[in-house]
């Protein structure tokens, strides 16, 4: 299992990539609603902050392996939803 520092770096890198993708999609789609783009950017930032905080403060009484597996699953699901919304901007 990677240490907390590596998990935080990975989450930061993924969120930065998704944020870049959101900005690029909004610039190149030509018809993206600015309020939708702003909401997506806010969502990405809130997700990043939430998951980094969850890494720093694990739930007491839960086995670490189970906790971090659940955290990875939740993060993956959340990023998939955000990427689906970015894809909807392009269409």
JSON list of C-alpha atoms in Angstrom, two decimals, residues 4-84:
[
{"chain": "A", "resi": 4, "resn": "UNK", "atom": "CA", "xyz": [-0.28, 8.86, 2.50]},
{"chain": "A", "resi": 5, "resn": "UNK", "atom": "CA", "xyz": [2.09, 11.27, 0.77]},
{"chain": "A", "resi": 6, "resn": "UNK", "atom": "CA", "xyz": [1.96, 9.26, -2.46]},
{"chain": "A", "resi": 7, "resn": "UNK", "atom": "CA", "xyz": [-1.83, 9.00, -2.30]},
{"chain": "A", "resi": 8, "resn": "UNK", "atom": "CA", "xyz": [-2.13, 12.75, -1.89]},
{"chain": "A", "resi": 9, "resn": "UNK", "atom": "CA", "xyz": [0.22, 13.34, -4.84]},
{"chain": "A", "resi": 10, "resn": "UNK", "atom": "CA", "xyz": [-1.80, 10.96, -6.98]},
{"chain": "A", "resi": 11, "resn": "UNK", "atom": "CA", "xyz": [-5.09, 12.65, -6.10]},
{"chain": "A", "resi": 12, "resn": "UNK", "atom": "CA", "xyz": [-3.59, 16.08, -6.77]},
{"chain": "A", "resi": 13, "resn": "UNK", "atom": "CA", "xyz": [-2.21, 14.96, -10.15]},
{"chain": "A", "resi": 14, "resn": "UNK", "atom": "CA", "xyz": [-5.50, 13.39, -11.22]},
{"chain": "A", "resi": 15, "resn": "UNK", "atom": "CA", "xyz": [-7.48, 16.46, -10.16]},
{"chain": "A", "resi": 16, "resn": "UNK", "atom": "CA", "xyz": [-5.05, 18.76, -11.98]},
{"chain": "A", "resi": 17, "resn": "UNK", "atom": "CA", "xyz": [-5.41, 16.68, -15.15]},
{"chain": "A", "resi": 18, "resn": "UNK", "atom": "CA", "xyz": [-9.21, 16.68, -14.91]},
{"chain": "A", "resi": 19, "resn": "UNK", "atom": "CA", "xyz": [-9.22, 20.42, -14.25]},
{"chain": "A", "resi": 20, "resn": "UNK", "atom": "CA", "xyz": [-7.06, 20.98, -17.35]},
{"chain": "A", "resi": 21, "resn": "UNK", "atom": "CA", "xyz": [-9.39, 18.80, -19.38]},
{"chain": "A", "resi": 22, "resn": "UNK", "atom": "CA", "xyz": [-12.38, 20.82, -18.16]},
{"chain": "A", "resi": 23, "resn": "UNK", "atom": "CA", "xyz": [-10.78, 24.12, -19.12]},
{"chain": "A", "resi": 24, "resn": "UNK", "atom": "CA", "xyz": [-9.72, 22.79, -22.53]},
{"chain": "A", "resi": 25, "resn": "UNK", "atom": "CA", "xyz": [-13.20, 21.41, -23.19]},
{"chain": "A", "resi": 26, "resn": "UNK", "atom": "CA", "xyz": [-14.79, 24.72, -22.28]},
{"chain": "A", "resi": 27, "resn": "UNK", "atom": "CA", "xyz": [-12.42, 26.69, -24.51]},
{"chain": "A", "resi": 28, "resn": "UNK", "atom": "CA", "xyz": [-12.64, 24.43, -27.53]},
{"chain": "A", "resi": 29, "resn": "UNK", "atom": "CA", "xyz": [-16.33, 23.54, -27.42]},
{"chain": "A", "resi": 30, "resn": "UNK", "atom": "CA", "xyz": [-17.30, 27.12, -28.20]},
{"chain": "A", "resi": 31, "resn": "UNK", "atom": "CA", "xyz": [-20.78, 26.86, -26.75]},
{"chain": "A", "resi": 32, "resn": "UNK", "atom": "CA", "xyz": [-20.08, 25.86, -23.15]},
{"chain": "A", "resi": 33, "resn": "UNK", "atom": "CA", "xyz": [-22.15, 27.67, -20.57]},
{"chain": "A", "resi": 34, "resn": "UNK", "atom": "CA", "xyz": [-19.78, 29.59, -18.24]},
{"chain": "A", "resi": 35, "resn": "UNK", "atom": "CA", "xyz": [-21.89, 28.77, -15.18]},
{"chain": "A", "resi": 36, "resn": "UNK", "atom": "CA", "xyz": [-21.62, 25.02, -15.96]},
{"chain": "A", "resi": 37, "resn": "UNK", "atom": "CA", "xyz": [-17.86, 25.30, -16.36]},
{"chain": "A", "resi": 38, "resn": "UNK", "atom": "CA", "xyz": [-17.56, 27.21, -13.10]},
{"chain": "A", "resi": 39, "resn": "UNK", "atom": "CA", "xyz": [-19.67, 24.59, -11.32]},
{"chain": "A", "resi": 40, "resn": "UNK", "atom": "CA", "xyz": [-17.45, 21.81, -12.68]},
{"chain": "A", "resi": 41, "resn": "UNK", "atom": "CA", "xyz": [-14.26, 23.58, -11.62]},
{"chain": "A", "resi": 42, "resn": "UNK", "atom": "CA", "xyz": [-15.70, 24.11, -8.15]},
{"chain": "A", "resi": 43, "resn": "UNK", "atom": "CA", "xyz": [-16.73, 20.47, -7.99]},
{"chain": "A", "resi": 44, "resn": "UNK", "atom": "CA", "xyz": [-13.22, 19.32, -8.91]},
{"chain": "A", "resi": 45, "resn": "UNK", "atom": "CA", "xyz": [-11.65, 21.53, -6.24]},
{"chain": "A", "resi": 46, "resn": "UNK", "atom": "CA", "xyz": [-14.11, 20.43, -3.56]},
{"chain": "A", "resi": 47, "resn": "UNK", "atom": "CA", "xyz": [-13.56, 16.77, -4.47]},
{"chain": "A", "resi": 48, "resn": "UNK", "atom": "CA", "xyz": [-9.80, 17.19, -4.27]},
{"chain": "A", "resi": 49, "resn": "UNK", "atom": "CA", "xyz": [-9.98, 18.87, -0.87]},
{"chain": "A", "resi": 50, "resn": "UNK", "atom": "CA", "xyz": [-12.42, 16.29, 0.46]},
{"chain": "A", "resi": 51, "resn": "UNK", "atom": "CA", "xyz": [-10.33, 13.29, -0.53]},
{"chain": "A", "resi": 52, "resn": "UNK", "atom": "CA", "xyz": [-7.03, 14.75, 0.65]},
{"chain": "A", "resi": 53, "resn": "UNK", "atom": "CA", "xyz": [-8.67, 15.45, 4.02]},
{"chain": "A", "resi": 54, "resn": "UNK", "atom": "CA", "xyz": [-10.04, 11.91, 4.11]},
{"chain": "A", "resi": 55, "resn": "UNK", "atom": "CA", "xyz": [-6.52, 10.57, 3.60]},
{"chain": "A", "resi": 56, "resn": "UNK", "atom": "CA", "xyz": [-5.22, 12.67, 6.49]},
{"chain": "A", "resi": 57, "resn": "UNK", "atom": "CA", "xyz": [-8.05, 11.73, 8.87]},
{"chain": "A", "resi": 58, "resn": "UNK", "atom": "CA", "xyz": [-9.11, 8.10, 8.43]},
{"chain": "A", "resi": 59, "resn": "UNK", "atom": "CA", "xyz": [-12.24, 6.83, 10.16]},
{"chain": "A", "resi": 60, "resn": "UNK", "atom": "CA", "xyz": [-11.48, 5.36, 13.57]},
{"chain": "A", "resi": 61, "resn": "UNK", "atom": "CA", "xyz": [-12.32, 1.70, 14.07]},
{"chain": "A", "resi": 62, "resn": "UNK", "atom": "CA", "xyz": [-12.07, 0.81, 10.38]},
{"chain": "A", "resi": 63, "resn": "UNK", "atom": "CA", "xyz": [-9.22, -1.35, 9.14]},
{"chain": "A", "resi": 64, "resn": "UNK", "atom": "CA", "xyz": [-6.78, 0.79, 7.11]},
{"chain": "A", "resi": 65, "resn": "UNK", "atom": "CA", "xyz": [-6.80, -1.54, 4.08]},
{"chain": "A", "resi": 66, "resn": "UNK", "atom": "CA", "xyz": [-10.60, -1.44, 3.85]},
{"chain": "A", "resi": 67, "resn": "UNK", "atom": "CA", "xyz": [-10.69, 2.31, 4.44]},
{"chain": "A", "resi": 68, "resn": "UNK", "atom": "CA", "xyz": [-8.22, 3.15, 1.70]},
{"chain": "A", "resi": 69, "resn": "UNK", "atom": "CA", "xyz": [-9.79, 0.69, -0.73]},
{"chain": "A", "resi": 70, "resn": "UNK", "atom": "CA", "xyz": [-13.16, 2.37, -0.16]},
{"chain": "A", "resi": 71, "resn": "UNK", "atom": "CA", "xyz": [-11.53, 5.77, -0.53]},
{"chain": "A", "resi": 72, "resn": "UNK", "atom": "CA", "xyz": [-10.01, 4.77, -3.90]},
{"chain": "A", "resi": 73, "resn": "UNK", "atom": "CA", "xyz": [-13.34, 3.39, -5.11]},
{"chain": "A", "resi": 74, "resn": "UNK", "atom": "CA", "xyz": [-15.21, 6.54, -4.05]},
{"chain": "A", "resi": 75, "resn": "UNK", "atom": "CA", "xyz": [-12.61, 8.77, -5.71]},
{"chain": "A", "resi": 76, "resn": "UNK", "atom": "CA", "xyz": [-12.75, 6.81, -8.94]},
{"chain": "A", "resi": 77, "resn": "UNK", "atom": "CA", "xyz": [-16.55, 7.00, -8.99]},
{"chain": "A", "resi": 78, "resn": "UNK", "atom": "CA", "xyz": [-16.54, 10.75, -8.30]},
{"chain": "A", "resi": 79, "resn": "UNK", "atom": "CA", "xyz": [-13.97, 11.45, -11.03]},
{"chain": "A", "resi": 80, "resn": "UNK", "atom": "CA", "xyz": [-15.97, 9.35, -13.50]},
{"chain": "A", "resi": 81, "resn": "UNK", "atom": "CA", "xyz": [-19.05, 11.45, -12.80]},
{"chain": "A", "resi": 82, "resn": "UNK", "atom": "CA", "xyz": [-17.09, 14.67, -13.29]},
{"chain": "A", "resi": 83, "resn": "UNK", "atom": "CA", "xyz": [-15.58, 13.37, -16.55]},
{"chain": "A", "resi": 84, "resn": "UNK", "atom": "CA", "xyz": [-19.07, 12.49, -17.80]}
]
